[in-house]
CSV table of C-alpha atoms and ligand atoms in Angstrom, one decimal:
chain,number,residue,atom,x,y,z
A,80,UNK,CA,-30.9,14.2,-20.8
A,81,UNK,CA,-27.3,13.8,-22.8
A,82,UNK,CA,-27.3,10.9,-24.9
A,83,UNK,CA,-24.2,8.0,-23.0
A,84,UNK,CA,-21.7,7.2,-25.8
A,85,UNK,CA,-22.2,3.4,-25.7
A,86,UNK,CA,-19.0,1.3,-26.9
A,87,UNK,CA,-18.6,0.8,-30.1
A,88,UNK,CA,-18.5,4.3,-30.6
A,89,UNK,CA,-15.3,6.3,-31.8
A,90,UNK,CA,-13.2,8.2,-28.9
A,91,UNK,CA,-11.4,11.1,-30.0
A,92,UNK,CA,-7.8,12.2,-28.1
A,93,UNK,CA,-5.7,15.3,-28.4
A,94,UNK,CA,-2.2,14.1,-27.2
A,95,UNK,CA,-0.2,10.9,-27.7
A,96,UNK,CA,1.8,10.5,-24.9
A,97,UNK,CA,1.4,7.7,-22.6
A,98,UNK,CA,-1.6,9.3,-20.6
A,99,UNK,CA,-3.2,9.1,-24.2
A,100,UNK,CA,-2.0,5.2,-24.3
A,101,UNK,CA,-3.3,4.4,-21.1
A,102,UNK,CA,-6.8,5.9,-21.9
A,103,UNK,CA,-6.5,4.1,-25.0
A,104,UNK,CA,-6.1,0.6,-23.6
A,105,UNK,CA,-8.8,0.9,-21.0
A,106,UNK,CA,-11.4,2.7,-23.9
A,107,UNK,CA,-10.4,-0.5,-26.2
A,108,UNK,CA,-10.6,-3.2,-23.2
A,109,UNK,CA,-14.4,-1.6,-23.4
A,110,UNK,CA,-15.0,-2.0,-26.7
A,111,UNK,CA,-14.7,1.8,-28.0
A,112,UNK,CA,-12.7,2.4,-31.4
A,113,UNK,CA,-9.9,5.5,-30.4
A,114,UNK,CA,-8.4,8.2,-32.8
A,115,UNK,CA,-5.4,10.6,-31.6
A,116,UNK,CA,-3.8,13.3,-32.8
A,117,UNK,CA,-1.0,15.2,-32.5
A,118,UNK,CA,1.8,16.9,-34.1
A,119,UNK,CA,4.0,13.4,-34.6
A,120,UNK,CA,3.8,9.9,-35.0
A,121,UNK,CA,4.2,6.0,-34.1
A,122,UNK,CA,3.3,7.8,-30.8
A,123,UNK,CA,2.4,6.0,-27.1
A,124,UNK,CA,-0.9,6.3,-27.6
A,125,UNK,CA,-1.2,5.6,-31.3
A,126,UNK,CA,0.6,2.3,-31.1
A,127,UNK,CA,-2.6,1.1,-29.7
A,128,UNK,CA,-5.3,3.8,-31.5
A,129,UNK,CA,-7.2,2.3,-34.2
A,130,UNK,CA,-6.3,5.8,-36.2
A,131,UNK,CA,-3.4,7.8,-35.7
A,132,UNK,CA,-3.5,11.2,-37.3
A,133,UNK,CA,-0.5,13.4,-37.5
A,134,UNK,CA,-1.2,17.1,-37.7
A,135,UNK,CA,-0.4,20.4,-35.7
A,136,UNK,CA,-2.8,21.5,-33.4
A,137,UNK,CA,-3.1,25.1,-35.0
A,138,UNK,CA,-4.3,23.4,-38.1
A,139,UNK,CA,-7.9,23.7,-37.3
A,140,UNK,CA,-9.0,22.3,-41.2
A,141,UNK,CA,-7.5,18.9,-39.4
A,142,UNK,CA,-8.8,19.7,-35.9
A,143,UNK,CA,-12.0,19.6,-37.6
A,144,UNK,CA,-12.1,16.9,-39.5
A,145,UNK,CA,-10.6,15.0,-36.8
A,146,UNK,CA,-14.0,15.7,-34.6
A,147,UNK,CA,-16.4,15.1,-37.5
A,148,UNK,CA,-14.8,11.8,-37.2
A,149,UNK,CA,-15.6,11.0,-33.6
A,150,UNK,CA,-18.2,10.9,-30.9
A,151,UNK,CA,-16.3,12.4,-28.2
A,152,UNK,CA,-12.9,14.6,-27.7
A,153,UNK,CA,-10.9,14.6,-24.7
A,154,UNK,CA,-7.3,14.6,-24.5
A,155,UNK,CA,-4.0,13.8,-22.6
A,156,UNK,CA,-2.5,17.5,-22.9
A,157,UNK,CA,-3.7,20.0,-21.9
A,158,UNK,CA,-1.2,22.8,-23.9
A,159,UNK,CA,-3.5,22.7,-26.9
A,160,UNK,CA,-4.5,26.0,-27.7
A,161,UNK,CA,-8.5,27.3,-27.0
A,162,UNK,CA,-8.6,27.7,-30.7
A,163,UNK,CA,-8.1,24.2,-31.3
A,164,UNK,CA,-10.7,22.9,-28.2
A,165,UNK,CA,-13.3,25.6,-29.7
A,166,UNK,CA,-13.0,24.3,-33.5
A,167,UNK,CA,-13.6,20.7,-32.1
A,168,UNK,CA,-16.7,21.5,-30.0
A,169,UNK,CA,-17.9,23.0,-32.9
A,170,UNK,CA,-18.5,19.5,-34.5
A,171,UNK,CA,-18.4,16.9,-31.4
A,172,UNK,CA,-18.4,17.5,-27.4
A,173,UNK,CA,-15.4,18.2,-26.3
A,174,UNK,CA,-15.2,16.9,-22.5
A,175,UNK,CA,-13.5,18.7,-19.7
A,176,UNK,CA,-14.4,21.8,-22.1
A,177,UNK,CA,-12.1,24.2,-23.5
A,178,UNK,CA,-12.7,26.4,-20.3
A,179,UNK,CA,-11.3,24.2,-17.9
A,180,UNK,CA,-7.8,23.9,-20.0
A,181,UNK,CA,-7.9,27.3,-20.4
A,182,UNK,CA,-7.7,28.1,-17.0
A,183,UNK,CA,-5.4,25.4,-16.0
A,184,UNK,CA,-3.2,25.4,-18.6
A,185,UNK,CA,-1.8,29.2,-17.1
A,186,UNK,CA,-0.6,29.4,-13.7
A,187,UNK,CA,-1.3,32.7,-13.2
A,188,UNK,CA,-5.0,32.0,-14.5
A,189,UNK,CA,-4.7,28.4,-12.5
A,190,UNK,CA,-3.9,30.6,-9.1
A,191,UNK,CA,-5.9,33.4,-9.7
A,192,UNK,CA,-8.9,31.4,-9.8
A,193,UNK,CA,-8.1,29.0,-6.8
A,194,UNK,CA,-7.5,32.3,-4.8
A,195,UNK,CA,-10.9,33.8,-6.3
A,196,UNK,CA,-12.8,30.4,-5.1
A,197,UNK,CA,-11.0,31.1,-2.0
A,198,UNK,CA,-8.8,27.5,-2.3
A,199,UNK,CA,-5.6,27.4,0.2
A,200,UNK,CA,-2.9,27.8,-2.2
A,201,UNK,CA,0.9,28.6,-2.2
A,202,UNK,CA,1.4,32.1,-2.0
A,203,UNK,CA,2.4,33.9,-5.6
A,204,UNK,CA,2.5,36.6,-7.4
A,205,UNK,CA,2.1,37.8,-11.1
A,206,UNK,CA,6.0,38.5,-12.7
A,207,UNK,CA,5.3,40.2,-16.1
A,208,UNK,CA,8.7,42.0,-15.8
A,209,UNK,CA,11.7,42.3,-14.3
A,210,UNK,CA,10.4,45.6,-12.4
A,211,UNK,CA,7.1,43.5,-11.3
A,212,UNK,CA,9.4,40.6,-10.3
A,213,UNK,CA,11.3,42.7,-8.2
A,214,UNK,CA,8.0,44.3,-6.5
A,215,UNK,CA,7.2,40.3,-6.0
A,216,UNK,CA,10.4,39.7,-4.6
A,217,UNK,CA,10.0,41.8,-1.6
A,218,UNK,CA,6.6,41.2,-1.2
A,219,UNK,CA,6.9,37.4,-0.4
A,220,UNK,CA,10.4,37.3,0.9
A,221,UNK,CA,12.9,34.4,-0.5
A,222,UNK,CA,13.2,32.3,-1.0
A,223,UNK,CA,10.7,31.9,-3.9
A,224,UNK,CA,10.1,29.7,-7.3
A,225,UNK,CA,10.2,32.2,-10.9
A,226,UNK,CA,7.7,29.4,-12.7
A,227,UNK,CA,6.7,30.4,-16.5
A,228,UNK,CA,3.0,30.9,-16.6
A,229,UNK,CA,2.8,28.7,-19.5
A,230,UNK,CA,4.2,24.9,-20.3
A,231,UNK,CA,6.2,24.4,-17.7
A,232,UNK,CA,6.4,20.9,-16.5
A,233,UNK,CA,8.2,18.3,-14.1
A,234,UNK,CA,10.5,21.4,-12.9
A,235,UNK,CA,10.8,22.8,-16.3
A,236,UNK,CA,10.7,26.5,-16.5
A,237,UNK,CA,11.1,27.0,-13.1
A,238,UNK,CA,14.4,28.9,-10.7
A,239,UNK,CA,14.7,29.4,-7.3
A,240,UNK,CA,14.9,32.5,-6.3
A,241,UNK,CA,17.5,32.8,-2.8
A,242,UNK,CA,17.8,36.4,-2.6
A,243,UNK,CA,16.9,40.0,-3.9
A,244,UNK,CA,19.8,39.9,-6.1
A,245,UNK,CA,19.1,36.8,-8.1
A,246,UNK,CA,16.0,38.0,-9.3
A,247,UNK,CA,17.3,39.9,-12.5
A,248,UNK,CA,19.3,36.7,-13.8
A,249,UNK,CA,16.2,34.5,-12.6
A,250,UNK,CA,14.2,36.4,-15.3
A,251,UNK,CA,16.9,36.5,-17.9
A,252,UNK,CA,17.3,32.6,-17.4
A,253,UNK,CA,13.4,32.0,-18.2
A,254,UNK,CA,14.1,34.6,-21.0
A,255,UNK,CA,11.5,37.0,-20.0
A,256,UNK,CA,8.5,35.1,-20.6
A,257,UNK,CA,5.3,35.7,-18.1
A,258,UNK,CA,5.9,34.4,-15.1
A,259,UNK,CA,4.6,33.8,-11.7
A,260,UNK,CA,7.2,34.1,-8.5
A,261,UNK,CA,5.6,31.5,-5.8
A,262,UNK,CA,6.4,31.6,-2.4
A,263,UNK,CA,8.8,28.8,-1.2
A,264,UNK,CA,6.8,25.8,1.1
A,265,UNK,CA,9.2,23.8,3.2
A,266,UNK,CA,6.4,20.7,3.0
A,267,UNK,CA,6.3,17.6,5.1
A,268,UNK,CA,4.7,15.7,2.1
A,269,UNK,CA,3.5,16.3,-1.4
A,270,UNK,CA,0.5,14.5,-2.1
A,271,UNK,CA,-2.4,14.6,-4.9
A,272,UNK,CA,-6.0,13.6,-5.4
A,273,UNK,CA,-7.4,12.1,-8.3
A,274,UNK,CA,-11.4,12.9,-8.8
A,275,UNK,CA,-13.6,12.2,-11.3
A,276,UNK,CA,-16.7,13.7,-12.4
A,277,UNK,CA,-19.5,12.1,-14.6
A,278,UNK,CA,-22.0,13.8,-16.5
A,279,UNK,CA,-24.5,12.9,-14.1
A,280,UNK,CA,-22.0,15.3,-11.7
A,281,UNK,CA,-21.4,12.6,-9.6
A,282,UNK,CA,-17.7,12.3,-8.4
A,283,UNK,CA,-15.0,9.7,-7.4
A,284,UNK,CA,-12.2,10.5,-5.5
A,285,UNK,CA,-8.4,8.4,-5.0
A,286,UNK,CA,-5.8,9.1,-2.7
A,287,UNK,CA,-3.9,11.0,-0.9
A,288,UNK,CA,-1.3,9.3,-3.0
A,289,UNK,CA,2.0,10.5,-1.2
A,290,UNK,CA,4.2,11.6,-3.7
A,291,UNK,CA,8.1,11.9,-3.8
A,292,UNK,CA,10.7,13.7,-6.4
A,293,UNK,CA,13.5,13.4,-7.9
A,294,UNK,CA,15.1,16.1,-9.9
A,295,UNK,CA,11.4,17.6,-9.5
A,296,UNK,CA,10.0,14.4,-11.5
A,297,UNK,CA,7.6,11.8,-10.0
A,298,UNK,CA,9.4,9.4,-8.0
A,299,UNK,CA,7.2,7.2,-6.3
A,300,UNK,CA,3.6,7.2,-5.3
A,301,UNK,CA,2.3,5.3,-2.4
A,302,UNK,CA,-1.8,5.5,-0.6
A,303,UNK,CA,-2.8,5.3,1.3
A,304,UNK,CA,-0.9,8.0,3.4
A,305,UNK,CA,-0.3,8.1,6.6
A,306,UNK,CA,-2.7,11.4,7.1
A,307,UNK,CA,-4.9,12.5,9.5
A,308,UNK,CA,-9.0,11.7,8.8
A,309,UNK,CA,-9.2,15.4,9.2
A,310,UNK,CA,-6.8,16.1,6.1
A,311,UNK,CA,-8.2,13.7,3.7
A,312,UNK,CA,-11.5,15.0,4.0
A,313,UNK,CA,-9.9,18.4,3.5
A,314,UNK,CA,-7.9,17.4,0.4
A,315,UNK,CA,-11.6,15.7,-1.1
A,316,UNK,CA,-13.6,18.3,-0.4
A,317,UNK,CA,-11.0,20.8,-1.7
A,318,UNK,CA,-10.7,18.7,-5.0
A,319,UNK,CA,-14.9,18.6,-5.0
A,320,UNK,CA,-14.6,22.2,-4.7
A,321,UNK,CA,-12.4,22.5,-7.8
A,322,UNK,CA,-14.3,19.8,-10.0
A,323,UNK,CA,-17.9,21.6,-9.1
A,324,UNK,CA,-16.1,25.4,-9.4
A,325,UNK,CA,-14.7,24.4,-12.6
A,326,UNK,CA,-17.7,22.4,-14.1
A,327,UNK,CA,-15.1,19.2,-14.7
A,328,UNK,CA,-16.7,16.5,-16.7
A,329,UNK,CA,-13.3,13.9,-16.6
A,330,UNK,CA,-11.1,13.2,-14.7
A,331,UNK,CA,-8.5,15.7,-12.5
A,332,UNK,CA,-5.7,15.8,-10.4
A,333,UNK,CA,-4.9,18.3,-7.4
A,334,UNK,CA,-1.5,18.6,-5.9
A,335,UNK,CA,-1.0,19.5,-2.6
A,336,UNK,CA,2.1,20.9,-0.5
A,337,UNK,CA,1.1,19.2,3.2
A,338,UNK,CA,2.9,22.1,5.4
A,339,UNK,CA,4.8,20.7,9.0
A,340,UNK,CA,1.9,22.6,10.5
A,341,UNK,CA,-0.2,20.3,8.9
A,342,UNK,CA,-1.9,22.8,6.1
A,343,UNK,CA,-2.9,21.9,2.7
A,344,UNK,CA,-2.1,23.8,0.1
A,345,UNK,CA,-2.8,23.5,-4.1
A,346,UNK,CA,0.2,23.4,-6.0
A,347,UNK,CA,-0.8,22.7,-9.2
A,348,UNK,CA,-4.0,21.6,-11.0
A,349,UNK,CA,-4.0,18.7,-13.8
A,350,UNK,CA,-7.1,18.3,-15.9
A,351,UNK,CA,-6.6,14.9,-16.5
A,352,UNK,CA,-5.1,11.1,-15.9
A,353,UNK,CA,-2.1,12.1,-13.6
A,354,UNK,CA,0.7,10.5,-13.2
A,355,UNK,CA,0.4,9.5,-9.4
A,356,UNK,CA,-2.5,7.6,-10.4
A,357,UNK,CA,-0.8,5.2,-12.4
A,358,UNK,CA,-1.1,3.0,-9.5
A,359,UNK,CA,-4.7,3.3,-9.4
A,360,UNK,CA,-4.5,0.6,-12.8
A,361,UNK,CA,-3.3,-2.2,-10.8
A,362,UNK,CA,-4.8,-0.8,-7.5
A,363,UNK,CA,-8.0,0.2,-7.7
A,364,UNK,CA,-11.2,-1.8,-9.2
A,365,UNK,CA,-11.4,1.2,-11.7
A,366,UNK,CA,-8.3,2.9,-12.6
A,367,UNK,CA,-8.2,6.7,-13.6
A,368,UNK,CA,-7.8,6.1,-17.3
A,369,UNK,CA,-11.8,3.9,-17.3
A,370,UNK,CA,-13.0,6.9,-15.0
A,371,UNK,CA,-12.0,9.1,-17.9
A,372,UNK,CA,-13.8,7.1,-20.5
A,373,UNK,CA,-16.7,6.9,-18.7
A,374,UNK,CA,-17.3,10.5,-17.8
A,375,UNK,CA,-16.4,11.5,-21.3
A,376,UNK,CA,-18.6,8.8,-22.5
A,377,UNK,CA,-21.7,10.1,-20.2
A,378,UNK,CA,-21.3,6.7,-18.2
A,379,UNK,CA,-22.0,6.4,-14.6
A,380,UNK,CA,-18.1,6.2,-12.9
A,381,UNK,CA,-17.0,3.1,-11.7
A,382,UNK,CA,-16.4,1.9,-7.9
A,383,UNK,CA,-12.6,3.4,-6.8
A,384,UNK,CA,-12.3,0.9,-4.0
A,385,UNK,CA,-8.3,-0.4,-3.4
A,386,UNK,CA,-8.2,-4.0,-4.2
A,387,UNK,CA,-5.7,-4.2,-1.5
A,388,UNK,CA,-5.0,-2.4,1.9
A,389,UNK,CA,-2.3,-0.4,-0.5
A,390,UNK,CA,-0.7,0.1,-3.3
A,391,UNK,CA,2.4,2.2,-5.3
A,392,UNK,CA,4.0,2.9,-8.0
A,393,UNK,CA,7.6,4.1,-9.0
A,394,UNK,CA,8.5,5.7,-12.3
A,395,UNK,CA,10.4,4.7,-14.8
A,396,UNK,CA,12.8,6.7,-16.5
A,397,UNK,CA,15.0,7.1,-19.6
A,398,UNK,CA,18.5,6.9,-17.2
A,399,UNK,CA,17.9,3.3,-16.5
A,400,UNK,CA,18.9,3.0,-20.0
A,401,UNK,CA,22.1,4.5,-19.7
A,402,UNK,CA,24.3,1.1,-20.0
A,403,UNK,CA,22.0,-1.0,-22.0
A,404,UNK,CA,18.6,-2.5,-21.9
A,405,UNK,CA,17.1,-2.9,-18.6
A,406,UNK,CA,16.7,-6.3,-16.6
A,407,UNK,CA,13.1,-7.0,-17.5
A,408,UNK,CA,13.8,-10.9,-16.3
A,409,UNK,CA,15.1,-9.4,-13.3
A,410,UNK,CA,11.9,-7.4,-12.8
A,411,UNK,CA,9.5,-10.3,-13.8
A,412,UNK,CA,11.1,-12.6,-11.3
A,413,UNK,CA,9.6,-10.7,-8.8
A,414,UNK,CA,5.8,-11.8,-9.0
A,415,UNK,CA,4.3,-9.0,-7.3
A,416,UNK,CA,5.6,-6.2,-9.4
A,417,UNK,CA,3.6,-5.1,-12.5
A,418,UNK,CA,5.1,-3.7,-15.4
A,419,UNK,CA,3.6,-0.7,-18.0
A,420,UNK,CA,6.1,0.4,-20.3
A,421,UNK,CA,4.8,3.1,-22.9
A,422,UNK,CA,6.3,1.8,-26.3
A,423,UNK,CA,9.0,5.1,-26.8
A,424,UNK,CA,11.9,3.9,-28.8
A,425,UNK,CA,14.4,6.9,-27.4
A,426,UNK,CA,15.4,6.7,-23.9
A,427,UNK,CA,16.7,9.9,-23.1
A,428,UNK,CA,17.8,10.9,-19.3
A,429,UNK,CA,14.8,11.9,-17.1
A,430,UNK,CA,12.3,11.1,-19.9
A,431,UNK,CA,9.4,9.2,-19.0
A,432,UNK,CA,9.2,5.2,-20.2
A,433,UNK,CA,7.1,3.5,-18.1
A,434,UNK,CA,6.6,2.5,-14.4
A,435,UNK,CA,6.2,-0.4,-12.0
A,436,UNK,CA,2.9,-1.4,-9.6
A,437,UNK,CA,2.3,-3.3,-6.7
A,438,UNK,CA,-0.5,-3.7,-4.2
A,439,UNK,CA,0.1,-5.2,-1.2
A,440,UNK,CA,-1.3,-5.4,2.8
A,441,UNK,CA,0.5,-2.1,3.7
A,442,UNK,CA,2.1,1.0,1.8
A,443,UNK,CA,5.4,0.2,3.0
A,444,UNK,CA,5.0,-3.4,2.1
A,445,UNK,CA,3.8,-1.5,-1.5
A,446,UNK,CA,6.9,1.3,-1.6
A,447,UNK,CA,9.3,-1.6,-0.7
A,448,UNK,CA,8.2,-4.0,-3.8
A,449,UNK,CA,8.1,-1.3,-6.7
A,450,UNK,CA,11.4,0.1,-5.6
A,451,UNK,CA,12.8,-3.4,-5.4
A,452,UNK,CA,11.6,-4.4,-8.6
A,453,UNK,CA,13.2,-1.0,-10.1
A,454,UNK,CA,16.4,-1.9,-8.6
A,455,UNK,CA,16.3,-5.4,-9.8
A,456,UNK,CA,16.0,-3.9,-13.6
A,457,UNK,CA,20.2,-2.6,-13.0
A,458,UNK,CA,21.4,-5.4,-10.6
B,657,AMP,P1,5.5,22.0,-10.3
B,657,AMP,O1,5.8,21.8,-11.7
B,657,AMP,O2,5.0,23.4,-10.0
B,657,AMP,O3,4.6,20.9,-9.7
B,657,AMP,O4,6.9,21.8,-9.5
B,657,AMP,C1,7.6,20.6,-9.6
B,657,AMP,C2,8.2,20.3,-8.2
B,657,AMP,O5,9.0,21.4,-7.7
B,657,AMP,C3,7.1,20.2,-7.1
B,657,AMP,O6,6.5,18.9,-7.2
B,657,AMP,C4,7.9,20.4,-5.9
B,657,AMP,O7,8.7,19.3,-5.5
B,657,AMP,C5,8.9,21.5,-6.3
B,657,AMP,N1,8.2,22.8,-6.0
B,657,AMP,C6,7.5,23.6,-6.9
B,657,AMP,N2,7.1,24.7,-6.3
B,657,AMP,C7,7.5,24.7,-5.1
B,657,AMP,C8,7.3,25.6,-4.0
B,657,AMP,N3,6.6,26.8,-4.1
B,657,AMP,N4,7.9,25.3,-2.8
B,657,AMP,C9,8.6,24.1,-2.6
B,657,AMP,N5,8.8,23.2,-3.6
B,657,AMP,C10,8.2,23.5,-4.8
């Protein structure tokens, strides 16, 4: 049997964003000492690391050193390159492994291997070049979604696609980089499950959160949904599916287009803390961020119960900004709403700063404080 990592111990995180923070407080609240890394600094997540270590992620010498001086590596993105998550596991464990970013960290890879472990997906279809887009094209109809296969995010590196003719200046606008054209889902809902996985491979599971967009960033998140029994136990045993398929040891997010017909289907696979489980901190008797130091840590997963019949979050983001510093007395005077800011200094439009959580005895109850509170921040 694998040795648990008992606290006390150093944790080791590629990434400083606020995922990286997040997993940070909840490791330290435990009593665990956390180093990051990653290409800059006074970062999220090392404002509240015991070391913060500023190097690229190709410089393996640092990569390296950096897990010589830990117990454990995880991380909080998942764009680091295999090298990188190979050089680590050379000198700690590195937990999910390297495979799992790997194949998640490329849609095309991402889809090919839900459609191999026969997973409902969106429809889609390799786009290597303009000739194979077109071929795509016609085979799934418009309209469609040109996504980059790699490092695309909240909406980045993505075009719709509304007729044959588009398609040429579709793939000049990503610049010809590999691509995959997706079929377009008119959805009822997006939703997403959170699961965990220890080393002992049992699992956890949160949600359906019921997600919303805005400018294809995270809105709100709300659970639980209003779904079917039927669904949810579709959604869990498609994310146990992915976490046993994939050999997950940490925490992972699946989201889901929920079709008017009432189909799930995988969107997009995240192999770690998600964002629409944020709410799961102030929600949930174990939040996402202590599920992920406990798997990493070999610890048995804590209990995911909701504290309250509901609860939801709603972003936070760099616009609110725009004509000074937010209303944080406005926000505090409401006492329900919780407030996680992530320490960034720039606010830019549509960048991510922190978000707002509230349980309460029903989702809309939940929807209707965090968005209250968000409003109160500009009144
Ligand atoms: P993604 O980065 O792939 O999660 O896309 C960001 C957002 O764009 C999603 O959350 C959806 O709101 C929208 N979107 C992406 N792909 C599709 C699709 N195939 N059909 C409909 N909406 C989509």
């Amino acid at each position: 049997m694998i040795k648990p990592i008992f606290p006390g111990a150093t944790l080791g995180v590629l990434g400083s964003g606020q995922l990286g923070r997040m997993f940070a407080i909840a490791a330290r609240r435990m009593g665990y000492r956390v180093n990051v890394l990653s290409p800059v600094s006074d970062t999220p997540t090392g404002q509240v690391a015991d070391v913060e270590i500023r190097a690229a992620y190709e410089d393996l010498d640092a990569i390296a050193h950096f897990a010589r001086g830990v117990d454990v590596v995880t991380f909080e993105f998942e764009n680091v390159p295999s090298a990188t998550a190979e050089t680590a596991a050379r000198h700690a464990p590195v937990r999910p492994a390297g495979q799992v970013l790997h194949t998640t960290q490329n849609r095309r890879r991402e889809k090919t291997w839900l459609r191999d472990h026969g997973i409902p997906m969106t429809p889609f279809e390799p786009a290597r070049s303009a000739e194979e887009l077109s071929i795509a094209v016609k085979r799934l109809g418009t309209p469609a979604v040109l996504k980059t296969a790699a490092f695309g995010y909240d909406g980045k590196g993505q075009v719709v696609i509304r007729k044959l003719t588009e398609a040429n200046a579709a793939w000049q606008a990503l610049k010809g980089q590999e691509c995959i054209l997706e079929a377009w889902v008119d959805f009822e809902h997006e939703c997403s499950v959170i699961a965990a996985r220890g080393l002992d491979r049992r699992m956890v599971f949160y949600g359906p959160m019921i997600n919303t967009h805005s400018n294809h960033i995270l809105d709100t998140s709300v659970t639980p949904g209003n779904l079917s029994p039927g669904i949810v136990r579709e959604a869990y045993d498609i994310a146990r599916a992915v976490m046993e398929g994939l050999d997950v040891i940490g925490v992972l997010c699946v989201e889901f287009f929920l079709t008017h017909a009432g189909e799930l289907m995988v969107n997009e696979l995240a192999p770690r803390p998600h964002n629409s489980g944020h709410l799961t901190i102030n929600g949930h008797l174990t939040c996402q961020f202590e599920q992920q130091v406990r798997s990493v840590c070999g610890l048995p997963l804590g209990s995911p119960a909701l504290l309250k019949p509901a609860a939801a979050m709603a972003n936070l983001l760099g616009d609110l900004w725009k004509k000074g510093e937010p209303r944080w007395d406005r926000l505090c005077a409401i006492p329900e709403a919780k407030l996680h800011l992530y320490g960034k200094a720039e606010a830019r439009p549509g960048r991510k700063m922190g978000h707002i959580n509230a349980v309460a005895n029903s989702p809309e109850e939940a929807l209707r404080i965090v968005t209250a509170a968000r409003a109160a921040l500009l009144a």
